[in-house]
Coordinates of C-alpha atoms and ligand atoms in Angstrom, one line a residue:
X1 CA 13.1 16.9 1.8
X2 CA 13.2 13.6 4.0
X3 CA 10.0 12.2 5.5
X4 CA 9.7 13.0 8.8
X5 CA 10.9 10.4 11.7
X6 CA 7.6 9.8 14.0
X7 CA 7.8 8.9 17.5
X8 CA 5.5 5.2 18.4
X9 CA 4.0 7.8 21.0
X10 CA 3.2 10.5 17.9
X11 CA 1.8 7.4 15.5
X12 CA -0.6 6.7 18.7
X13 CA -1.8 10.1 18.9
X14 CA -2.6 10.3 15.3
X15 CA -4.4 7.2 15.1
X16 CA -7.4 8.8 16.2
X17 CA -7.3 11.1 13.2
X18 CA -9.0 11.8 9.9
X19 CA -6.0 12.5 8.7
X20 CA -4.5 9.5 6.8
X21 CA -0.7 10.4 7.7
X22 CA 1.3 8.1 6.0
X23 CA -0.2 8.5 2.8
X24 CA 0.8 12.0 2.8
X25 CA 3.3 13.6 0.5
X26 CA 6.4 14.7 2.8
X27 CA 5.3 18.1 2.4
X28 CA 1.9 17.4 3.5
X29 CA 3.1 15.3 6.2
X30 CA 5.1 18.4 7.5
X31 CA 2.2 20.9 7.0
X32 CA 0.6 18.3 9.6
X33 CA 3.0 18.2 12.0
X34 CA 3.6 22.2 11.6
X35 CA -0.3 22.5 12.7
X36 CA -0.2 19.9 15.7
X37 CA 2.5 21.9 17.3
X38 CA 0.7 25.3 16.6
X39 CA -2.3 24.3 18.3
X40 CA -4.5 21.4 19.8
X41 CA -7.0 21.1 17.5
X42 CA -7.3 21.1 14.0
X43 CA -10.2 22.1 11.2
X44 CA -9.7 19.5 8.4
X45 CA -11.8 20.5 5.9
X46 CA -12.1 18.2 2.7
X47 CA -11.7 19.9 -0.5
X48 CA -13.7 17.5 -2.5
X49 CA -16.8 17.0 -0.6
X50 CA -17.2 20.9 -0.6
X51 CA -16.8 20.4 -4.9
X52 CA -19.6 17.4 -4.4
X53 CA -21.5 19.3 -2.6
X54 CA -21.8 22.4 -4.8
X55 CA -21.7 19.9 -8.1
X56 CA -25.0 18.0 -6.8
X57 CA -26.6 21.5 -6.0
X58 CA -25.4 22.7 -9.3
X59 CA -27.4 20.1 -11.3
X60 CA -30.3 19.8 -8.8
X61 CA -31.5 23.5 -9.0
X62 CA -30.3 24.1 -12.8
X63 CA -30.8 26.2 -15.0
X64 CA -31.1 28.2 -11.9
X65 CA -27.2 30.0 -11.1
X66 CA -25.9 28.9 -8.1
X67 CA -24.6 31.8 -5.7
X68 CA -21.8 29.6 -3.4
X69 CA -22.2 31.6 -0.3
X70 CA -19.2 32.4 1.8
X71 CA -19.2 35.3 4.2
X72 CA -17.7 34.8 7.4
X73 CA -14.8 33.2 6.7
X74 CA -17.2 30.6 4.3
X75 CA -18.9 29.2 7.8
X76 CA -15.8 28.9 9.3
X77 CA -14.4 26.7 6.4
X78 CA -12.0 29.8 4.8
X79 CA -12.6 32.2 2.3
X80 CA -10.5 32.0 -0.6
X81 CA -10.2 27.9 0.1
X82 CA -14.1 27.6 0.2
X83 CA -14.4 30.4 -2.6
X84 CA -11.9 28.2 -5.2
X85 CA -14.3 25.0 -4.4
X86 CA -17.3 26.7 -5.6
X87 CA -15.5 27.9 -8.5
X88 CA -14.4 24.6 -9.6
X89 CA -17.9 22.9 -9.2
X90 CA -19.0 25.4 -11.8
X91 CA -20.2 28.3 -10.0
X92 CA -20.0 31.8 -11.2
X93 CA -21.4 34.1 -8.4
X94 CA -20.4 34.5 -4.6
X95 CA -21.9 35.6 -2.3
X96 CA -20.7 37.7 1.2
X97 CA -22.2 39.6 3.6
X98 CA -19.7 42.0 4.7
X99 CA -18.2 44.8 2.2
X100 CA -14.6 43.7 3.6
X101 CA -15.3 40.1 2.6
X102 CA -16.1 40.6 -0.9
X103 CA -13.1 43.0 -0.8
X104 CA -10.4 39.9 0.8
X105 CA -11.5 37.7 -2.1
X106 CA -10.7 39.9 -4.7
X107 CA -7.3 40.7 -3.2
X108 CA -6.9 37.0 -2.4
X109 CA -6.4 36.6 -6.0
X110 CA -10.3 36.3 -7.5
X111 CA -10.2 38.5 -9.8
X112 CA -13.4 39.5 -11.8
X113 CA -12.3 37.9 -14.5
X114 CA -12.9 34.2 -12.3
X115 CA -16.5 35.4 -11.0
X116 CA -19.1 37.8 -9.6
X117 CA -18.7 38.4 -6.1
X118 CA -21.4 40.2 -4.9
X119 CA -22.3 41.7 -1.1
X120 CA -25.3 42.5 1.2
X121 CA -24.0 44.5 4.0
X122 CA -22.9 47.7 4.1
X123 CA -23.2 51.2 6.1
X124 CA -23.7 54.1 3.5
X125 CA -21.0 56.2 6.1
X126 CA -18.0 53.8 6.3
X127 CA -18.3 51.4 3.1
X128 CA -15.6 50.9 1.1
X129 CA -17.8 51.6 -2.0
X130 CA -15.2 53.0 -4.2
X131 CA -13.0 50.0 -4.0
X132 CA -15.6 48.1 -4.2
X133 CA -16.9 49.0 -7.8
X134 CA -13.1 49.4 -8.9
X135 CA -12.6 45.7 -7.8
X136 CA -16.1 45.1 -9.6
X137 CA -17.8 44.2 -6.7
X138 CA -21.6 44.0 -6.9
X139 CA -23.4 45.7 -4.2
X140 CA -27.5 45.1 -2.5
X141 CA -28.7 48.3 -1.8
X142 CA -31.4 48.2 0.8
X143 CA -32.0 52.4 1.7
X144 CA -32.5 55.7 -0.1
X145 CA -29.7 57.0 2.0
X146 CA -27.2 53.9 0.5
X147 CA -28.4 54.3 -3.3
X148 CA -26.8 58.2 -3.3
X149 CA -23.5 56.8 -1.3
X150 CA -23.1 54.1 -3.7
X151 CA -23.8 56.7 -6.7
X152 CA -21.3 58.9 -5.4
X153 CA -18.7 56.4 -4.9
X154 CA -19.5 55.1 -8.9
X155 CA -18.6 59.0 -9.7
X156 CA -15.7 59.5 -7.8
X157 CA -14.6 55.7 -9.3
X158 CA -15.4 57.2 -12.6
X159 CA -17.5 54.0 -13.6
X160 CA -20.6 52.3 -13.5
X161 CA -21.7 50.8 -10.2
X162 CA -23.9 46.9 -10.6
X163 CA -26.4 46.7 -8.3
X164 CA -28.7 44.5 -6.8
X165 CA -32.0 45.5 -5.3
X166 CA -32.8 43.9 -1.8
X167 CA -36.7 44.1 -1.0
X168 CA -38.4 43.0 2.8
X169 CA -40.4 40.5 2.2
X170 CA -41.0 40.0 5.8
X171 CA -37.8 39.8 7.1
X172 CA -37.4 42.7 8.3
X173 CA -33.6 43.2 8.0
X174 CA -32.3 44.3 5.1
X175 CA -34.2 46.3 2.4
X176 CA -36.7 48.3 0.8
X177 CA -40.3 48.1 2.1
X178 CA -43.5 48.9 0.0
X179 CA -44.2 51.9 1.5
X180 CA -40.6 53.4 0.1
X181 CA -40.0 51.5 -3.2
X182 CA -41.3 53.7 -5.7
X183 CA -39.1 56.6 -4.3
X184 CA -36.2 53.9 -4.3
X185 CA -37.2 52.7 -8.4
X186 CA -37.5 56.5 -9.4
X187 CA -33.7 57.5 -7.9
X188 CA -32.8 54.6 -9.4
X189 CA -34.0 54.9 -12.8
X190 CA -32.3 58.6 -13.0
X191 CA -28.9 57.3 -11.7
X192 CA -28.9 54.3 -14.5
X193 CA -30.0 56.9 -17.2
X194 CA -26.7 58.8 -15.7
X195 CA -24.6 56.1 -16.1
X196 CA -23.8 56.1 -12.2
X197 CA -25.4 52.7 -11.4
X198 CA -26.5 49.4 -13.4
X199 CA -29.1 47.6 -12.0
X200 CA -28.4 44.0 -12.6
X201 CA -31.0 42.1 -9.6
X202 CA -33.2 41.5 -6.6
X203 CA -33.4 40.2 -3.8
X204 CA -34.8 39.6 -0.5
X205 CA -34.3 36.4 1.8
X206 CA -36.6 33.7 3.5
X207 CA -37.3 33.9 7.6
X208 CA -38.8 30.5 7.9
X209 CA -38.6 28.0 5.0
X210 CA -36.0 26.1 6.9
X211 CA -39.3 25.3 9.2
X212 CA -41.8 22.5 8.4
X213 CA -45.1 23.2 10.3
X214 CA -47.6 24.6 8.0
X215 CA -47.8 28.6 9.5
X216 CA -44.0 28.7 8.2
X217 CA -44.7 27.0 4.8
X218 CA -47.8 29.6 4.5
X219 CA -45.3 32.8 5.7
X220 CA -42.6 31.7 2.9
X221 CA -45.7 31.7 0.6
X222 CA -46.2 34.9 1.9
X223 CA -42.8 36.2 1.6
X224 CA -42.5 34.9 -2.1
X225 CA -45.5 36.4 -3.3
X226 CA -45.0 39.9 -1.9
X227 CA -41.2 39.2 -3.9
X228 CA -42.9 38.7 -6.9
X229 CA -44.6 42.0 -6.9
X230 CA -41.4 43.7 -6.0
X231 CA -40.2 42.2 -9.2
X232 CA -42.9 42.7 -10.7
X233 CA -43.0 45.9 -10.6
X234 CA -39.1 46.8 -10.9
X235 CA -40.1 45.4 -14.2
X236 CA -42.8 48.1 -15.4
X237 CA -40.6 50.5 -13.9
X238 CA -38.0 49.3 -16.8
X239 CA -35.5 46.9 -14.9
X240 CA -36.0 44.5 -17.4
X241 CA -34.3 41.3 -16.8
X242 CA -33.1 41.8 -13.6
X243 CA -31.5 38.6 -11.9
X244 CA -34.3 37.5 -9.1
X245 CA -32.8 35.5 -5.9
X246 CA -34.3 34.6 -2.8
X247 CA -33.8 31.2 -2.1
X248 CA -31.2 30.1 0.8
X249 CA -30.3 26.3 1.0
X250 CA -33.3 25.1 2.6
X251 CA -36.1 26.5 0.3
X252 CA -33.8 25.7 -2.9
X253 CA -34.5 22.3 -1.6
X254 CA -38.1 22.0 -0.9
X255 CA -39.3 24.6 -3.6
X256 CA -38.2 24.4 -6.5
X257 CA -40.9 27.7 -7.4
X258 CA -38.3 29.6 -5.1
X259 CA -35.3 29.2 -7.4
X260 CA -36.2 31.8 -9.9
X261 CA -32.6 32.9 -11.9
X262 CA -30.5 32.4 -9.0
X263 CA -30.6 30.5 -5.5
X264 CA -28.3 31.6 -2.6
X265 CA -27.1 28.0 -0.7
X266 CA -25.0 28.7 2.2
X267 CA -25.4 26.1 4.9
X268 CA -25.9 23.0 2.3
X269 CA -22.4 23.9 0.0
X270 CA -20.6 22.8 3.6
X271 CA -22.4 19.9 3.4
X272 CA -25.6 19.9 6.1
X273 CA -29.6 20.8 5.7
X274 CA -30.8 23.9 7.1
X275 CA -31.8 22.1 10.2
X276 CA -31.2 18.7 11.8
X277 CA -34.9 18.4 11.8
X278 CA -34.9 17.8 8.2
X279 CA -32.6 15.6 7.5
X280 CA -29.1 14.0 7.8
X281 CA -26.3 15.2 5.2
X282 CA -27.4 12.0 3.7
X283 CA -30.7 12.7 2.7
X284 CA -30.0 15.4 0.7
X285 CA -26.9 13.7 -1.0
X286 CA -24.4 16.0 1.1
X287 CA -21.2 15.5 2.2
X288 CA -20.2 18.1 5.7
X289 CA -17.0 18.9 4.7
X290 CA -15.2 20.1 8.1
X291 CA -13.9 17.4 10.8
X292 CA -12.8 18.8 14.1
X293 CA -9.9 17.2 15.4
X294 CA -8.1 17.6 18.9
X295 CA -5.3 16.2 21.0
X296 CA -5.9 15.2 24.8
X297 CA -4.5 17.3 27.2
X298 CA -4.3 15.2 30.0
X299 CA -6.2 11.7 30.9
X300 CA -6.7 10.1 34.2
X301 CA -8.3 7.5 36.6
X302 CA -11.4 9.0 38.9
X303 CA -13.2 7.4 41.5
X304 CA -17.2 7.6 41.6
X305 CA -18.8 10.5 42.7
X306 CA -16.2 13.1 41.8
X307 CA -17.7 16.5 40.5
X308 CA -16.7 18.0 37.5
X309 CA -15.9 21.4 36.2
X310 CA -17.7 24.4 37.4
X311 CA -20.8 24.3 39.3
X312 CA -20.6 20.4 39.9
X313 CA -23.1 20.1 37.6
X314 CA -21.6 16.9 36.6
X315 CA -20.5 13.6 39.1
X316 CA -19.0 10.3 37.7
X317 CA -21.5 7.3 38.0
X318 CA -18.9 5.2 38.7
X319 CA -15.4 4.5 38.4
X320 CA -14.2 5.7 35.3
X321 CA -11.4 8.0 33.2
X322 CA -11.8 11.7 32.4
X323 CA -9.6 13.3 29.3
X324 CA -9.7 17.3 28.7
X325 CA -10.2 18.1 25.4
X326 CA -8.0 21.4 24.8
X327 CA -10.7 23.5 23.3
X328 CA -13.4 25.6 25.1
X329 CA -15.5 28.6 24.7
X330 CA -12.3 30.7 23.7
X331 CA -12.1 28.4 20.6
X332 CA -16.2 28.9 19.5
X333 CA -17.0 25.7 21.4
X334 CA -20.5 26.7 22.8
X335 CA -20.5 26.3 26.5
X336 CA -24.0 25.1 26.1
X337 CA -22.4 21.8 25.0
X338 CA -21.5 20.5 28.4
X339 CA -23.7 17.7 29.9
X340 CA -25.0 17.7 33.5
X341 CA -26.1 14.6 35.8
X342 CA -27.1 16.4 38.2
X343 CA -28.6 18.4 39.4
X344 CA -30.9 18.0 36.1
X345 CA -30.1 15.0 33.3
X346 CA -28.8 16.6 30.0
X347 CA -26.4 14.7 27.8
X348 CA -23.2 16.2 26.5
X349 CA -22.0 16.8 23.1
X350 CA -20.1 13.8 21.6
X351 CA -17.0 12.8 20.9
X352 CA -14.9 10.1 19.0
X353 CA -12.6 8.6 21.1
X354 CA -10.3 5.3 19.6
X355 CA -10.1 3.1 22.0
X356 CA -8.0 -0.4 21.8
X357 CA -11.6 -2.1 21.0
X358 CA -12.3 0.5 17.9
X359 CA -14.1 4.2 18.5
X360 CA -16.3 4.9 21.3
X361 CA -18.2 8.1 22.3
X362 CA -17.6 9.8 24.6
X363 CA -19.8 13.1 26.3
X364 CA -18.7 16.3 27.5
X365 CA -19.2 16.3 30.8
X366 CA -19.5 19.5 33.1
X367 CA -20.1 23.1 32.0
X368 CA -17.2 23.9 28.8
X369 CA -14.4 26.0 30.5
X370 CA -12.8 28.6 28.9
X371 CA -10.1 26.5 27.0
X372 CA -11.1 23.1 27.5
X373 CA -13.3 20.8 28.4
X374 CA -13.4 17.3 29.6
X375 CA -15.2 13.9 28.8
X376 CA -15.8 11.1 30.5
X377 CA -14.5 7.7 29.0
X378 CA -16.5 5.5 31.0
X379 CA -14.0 3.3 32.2
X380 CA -10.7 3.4 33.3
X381 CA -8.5 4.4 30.4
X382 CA -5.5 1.3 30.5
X383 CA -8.5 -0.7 29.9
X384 CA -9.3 1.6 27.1
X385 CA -5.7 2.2 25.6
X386 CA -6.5 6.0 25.7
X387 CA -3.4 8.3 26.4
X388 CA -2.9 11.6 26.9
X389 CA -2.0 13.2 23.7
X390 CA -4.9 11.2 21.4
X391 CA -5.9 12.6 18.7
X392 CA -10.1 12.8 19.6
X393 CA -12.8 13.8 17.0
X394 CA -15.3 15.9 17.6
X395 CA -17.5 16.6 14.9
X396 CA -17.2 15.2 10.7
X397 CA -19.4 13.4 8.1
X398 CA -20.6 10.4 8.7
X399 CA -23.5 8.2 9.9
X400 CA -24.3 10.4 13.0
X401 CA -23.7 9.9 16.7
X402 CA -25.3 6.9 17.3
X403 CA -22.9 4.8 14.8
X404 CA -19.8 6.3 16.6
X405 CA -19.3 9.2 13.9
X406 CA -20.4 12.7 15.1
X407 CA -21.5 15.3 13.4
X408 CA -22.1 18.9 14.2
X409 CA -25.9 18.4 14.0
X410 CA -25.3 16.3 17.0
X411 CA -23.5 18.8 18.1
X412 CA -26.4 21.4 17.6
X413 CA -28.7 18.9 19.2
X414 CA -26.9 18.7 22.3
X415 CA -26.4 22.5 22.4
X416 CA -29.3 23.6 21.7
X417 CA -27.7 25.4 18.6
X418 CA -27.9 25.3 14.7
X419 CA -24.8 23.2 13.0
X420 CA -24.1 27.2 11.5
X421 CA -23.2 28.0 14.4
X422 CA -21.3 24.7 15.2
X423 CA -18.7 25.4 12.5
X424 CA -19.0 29.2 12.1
X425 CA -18.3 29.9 15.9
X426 CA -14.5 28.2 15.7
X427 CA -12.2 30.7 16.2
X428 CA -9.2 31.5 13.8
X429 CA -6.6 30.2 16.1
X430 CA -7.5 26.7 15.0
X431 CA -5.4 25.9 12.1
X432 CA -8.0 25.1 8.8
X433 CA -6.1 22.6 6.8
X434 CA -7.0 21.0 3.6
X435 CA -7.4 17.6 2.2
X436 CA -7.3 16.4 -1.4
X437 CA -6.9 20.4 -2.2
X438 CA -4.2 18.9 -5.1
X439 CA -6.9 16.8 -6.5
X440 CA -9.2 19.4 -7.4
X441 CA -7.0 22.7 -8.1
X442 CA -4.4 23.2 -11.1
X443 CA -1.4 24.8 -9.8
X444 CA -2.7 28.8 -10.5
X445 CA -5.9 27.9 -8.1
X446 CA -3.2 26.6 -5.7
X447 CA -1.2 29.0 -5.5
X448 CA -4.0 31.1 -3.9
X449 CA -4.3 28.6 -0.7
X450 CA -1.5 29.0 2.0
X451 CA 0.8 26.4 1.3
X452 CA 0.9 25.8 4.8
X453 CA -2.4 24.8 4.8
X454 CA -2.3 21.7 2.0
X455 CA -2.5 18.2 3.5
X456 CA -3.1 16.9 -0.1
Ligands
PLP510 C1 -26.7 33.5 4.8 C2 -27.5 33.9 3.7 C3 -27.8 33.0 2.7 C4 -27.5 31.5 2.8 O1 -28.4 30.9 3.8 P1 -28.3 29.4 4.1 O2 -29.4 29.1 5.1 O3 -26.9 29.1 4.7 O4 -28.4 28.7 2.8 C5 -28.4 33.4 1.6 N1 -28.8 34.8 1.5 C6 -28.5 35.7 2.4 C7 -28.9 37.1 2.2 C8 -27.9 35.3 3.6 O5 -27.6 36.2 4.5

């Protein structure tokens, strides 16, 4: 296959870019250009920080297992993609919500044989519970009503179903409260003496330890000692040695007490803290693995004064050059992220725009349209080299907005969101593609990603 011939007006565009084009193999290269002309914007999502990222975790919080969390769609970063870095760094539990999740990742080609997959929420009417236990699928069971389904389905499947207790500790979502766990423990002790169920752990989950004032640290006190009485007395009941997890990525963390047999990192794996208000991605040694990439739609010269998007809640302060950036609430940008000058002052999210004098942020301005959304470049764009059809940046790791490198905390900052939300929110029509996927996979692991998708 011949590399392929790039316009001077295609090399511009991707200059802007994570993306490193021309030290990509020719089949990489072409993946690339396959993606720009499917859509304009791209998820680049780099294999190896996601490895890091689970690597450091796995050595911080030993001997406590990791769980690499991945339900919806791994935070927006793909399943089996996200599922096969966690894998490599070691890990030998997953962790979905969704019945249908853990289901995809065993057809995708993780067999039991690579890890546990195990998932936390199901409807005792609809669940796929036989094909789960045949595709040796661990399931939480949180009611009464979903221990019988679940034993029922382990008959019909003609095996043994593992389980894993979930217990409110004050969350109120999922799980068994005091006042019905003994019921719960004495069902479950005749179905394992059948040889319907095995009862391999418990768990519950934290509402607050991603907060730092002091009622927060005393309700995740709270929360972890009314666990370990569940556990404690699962265990005189006779579930001996059953796995106990409760910790998500920010209590595994700050509390090392919390970790227990097994901790439960979601957010932290993709490579941010639980909240912007701890930390950078650098503070806790993490690298965010996803960098949102988009081409401009159109650019032009405006005068002062003119409004923008709906509402006029935005007017150019003087004269200056406005670019649309192709993606809008359609695409999981929040439409919170627009800025307003008037007739109240709220900045807009950032973006990394390369200009002829190096990158420069630039704000979304105006309320985020459907599609699309526009910045303002703050100067006419000859004087800024900018050209329809530049490759912008939206959100990646790095230093942070103020040293030109977004990242989607800044984004959750200037939408009043969560970076979970940031990343999780992007819709599937943007094209997730991977970097230094080759680097970290042998060629059987590979084989599981969409070749399409492999930049390198
Ligand atoms: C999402 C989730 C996690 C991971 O939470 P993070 O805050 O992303 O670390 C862990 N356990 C359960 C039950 C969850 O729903």
């Amino acid at each position: 296959m011949p590399f392929p011939v790039i316009t001077p007006r295609q090399q511009h565009s991707m200059a802007g870019s994570a993306v490193d084009f021309k030290n990509l193999s020719c089949q990489g290269q072409s993946n690339y250009l396959k993606a720009l002309r499917t859509f304009p914007g791209q998820a680049i999502v780099d294999f190896s920080a996601l490895v890091e990222n689970m690597r450091r975790m796995r050595s911080l919080f030993a001997p406590a297992e990791v769980m690499g969390i991945v339900k919806a769609n791994a935070y927006g970063h793909g399943l089996i993609p996200s599922c096969l870095a966690a894998l490599k760094a070691g890990c030998s539990w997953i962790g979905v919500a969704k019945a249908q999740e853990a289901l995809a990742i065993r057809r995708g080609g993780i067999g039991p044989g690579m890890c546990r997959v195990l998932a936390w929420l199901a409807n005792c009417v609809w669940a796929p519970y036989e094909e789960m236990i045949e595709e040796d699928i661990d399931i939480a069971l949180g009611s009464l009503d979903e221990v019988e389904a679940v034993s029922n389905a382990a008959q019909r499947a003609g095996r043994r179903a593992r389980v894993h207790i979930v217990v409110d500790t004050g969350f109120s979502r999922n799980g068994f409260l005091e006042a019905s766990f003994e019921k719960a423990l004495t069902l479950l002790k005749r179905l394992s003496s059948e040889g319907r169920l095995q009862v391999v752990g418990i768990m519950s989950h934290f509402s607050s330890a991603d907060a730092e004032d002091k009622e927060s640290g005393r309700y995740t006190d709270l929360q972890f000692g009314s666990f370990s009485r569940f556990a404690a007395r699962a265990r005189e009941a006779g579930f001996d040695n059953l796995l106990r997890h409760i910790a998500n990525s920010a209590s595994s963390f700050s509390r090392s007490l919390t970790r227990l047999d097994m901790v439960r990192p979601g957010n932290s794996f993709y490579g941010y803290a639980a909240d912007y208000a701890l930390g950078s991605p650098q503070d806790f040694g993490l690298t965010p693995a996803l960098t949102l990439e988009a081409q401009l739609a159109k650019v032009k010269d405006v005068e002062e004064g003119r409004c923008v998007s709906y509402g006029r809640t935005y007017r150019t302060e003087g004269e200056t050059s406005l670019a649309i950036v192709p993606l809008g609430y359609a695409d999981g940008i929040l439409r919170t992220a627009g800025g307003s000058n008037s007739p109240s002052e709220k900045s807009g999210a950032p973006v990394r725009v390369l200009t002829s004098s190096g990158p420069e942020i630039a704000r979304a301005c105006g309320k985020v349209c459907m599609d699309q959304f526009m910045i303002d470049l703050g100067a006419p764009m000859e004087s800024l080299g900018v050209m329809e059809g530049d490759t912008v940046r939206l959100f990646g790791p790095g230093a942070g907005e103020e040293k030109g490198e977004p990242t989607a905390d800044d984004w959750a900052r200037r939408s009043e969101s969560i970076s979970y939300v940031i990343y999780t929110n992007l819709s599937l029509k943007i094209p997730r593609l991977y970097l230094n996927a080759k680097r970290e996979l042998g060629e059987k692991e590979l084989s599981l990603l969409d070749p399409e998708c492999v930049l390198s």
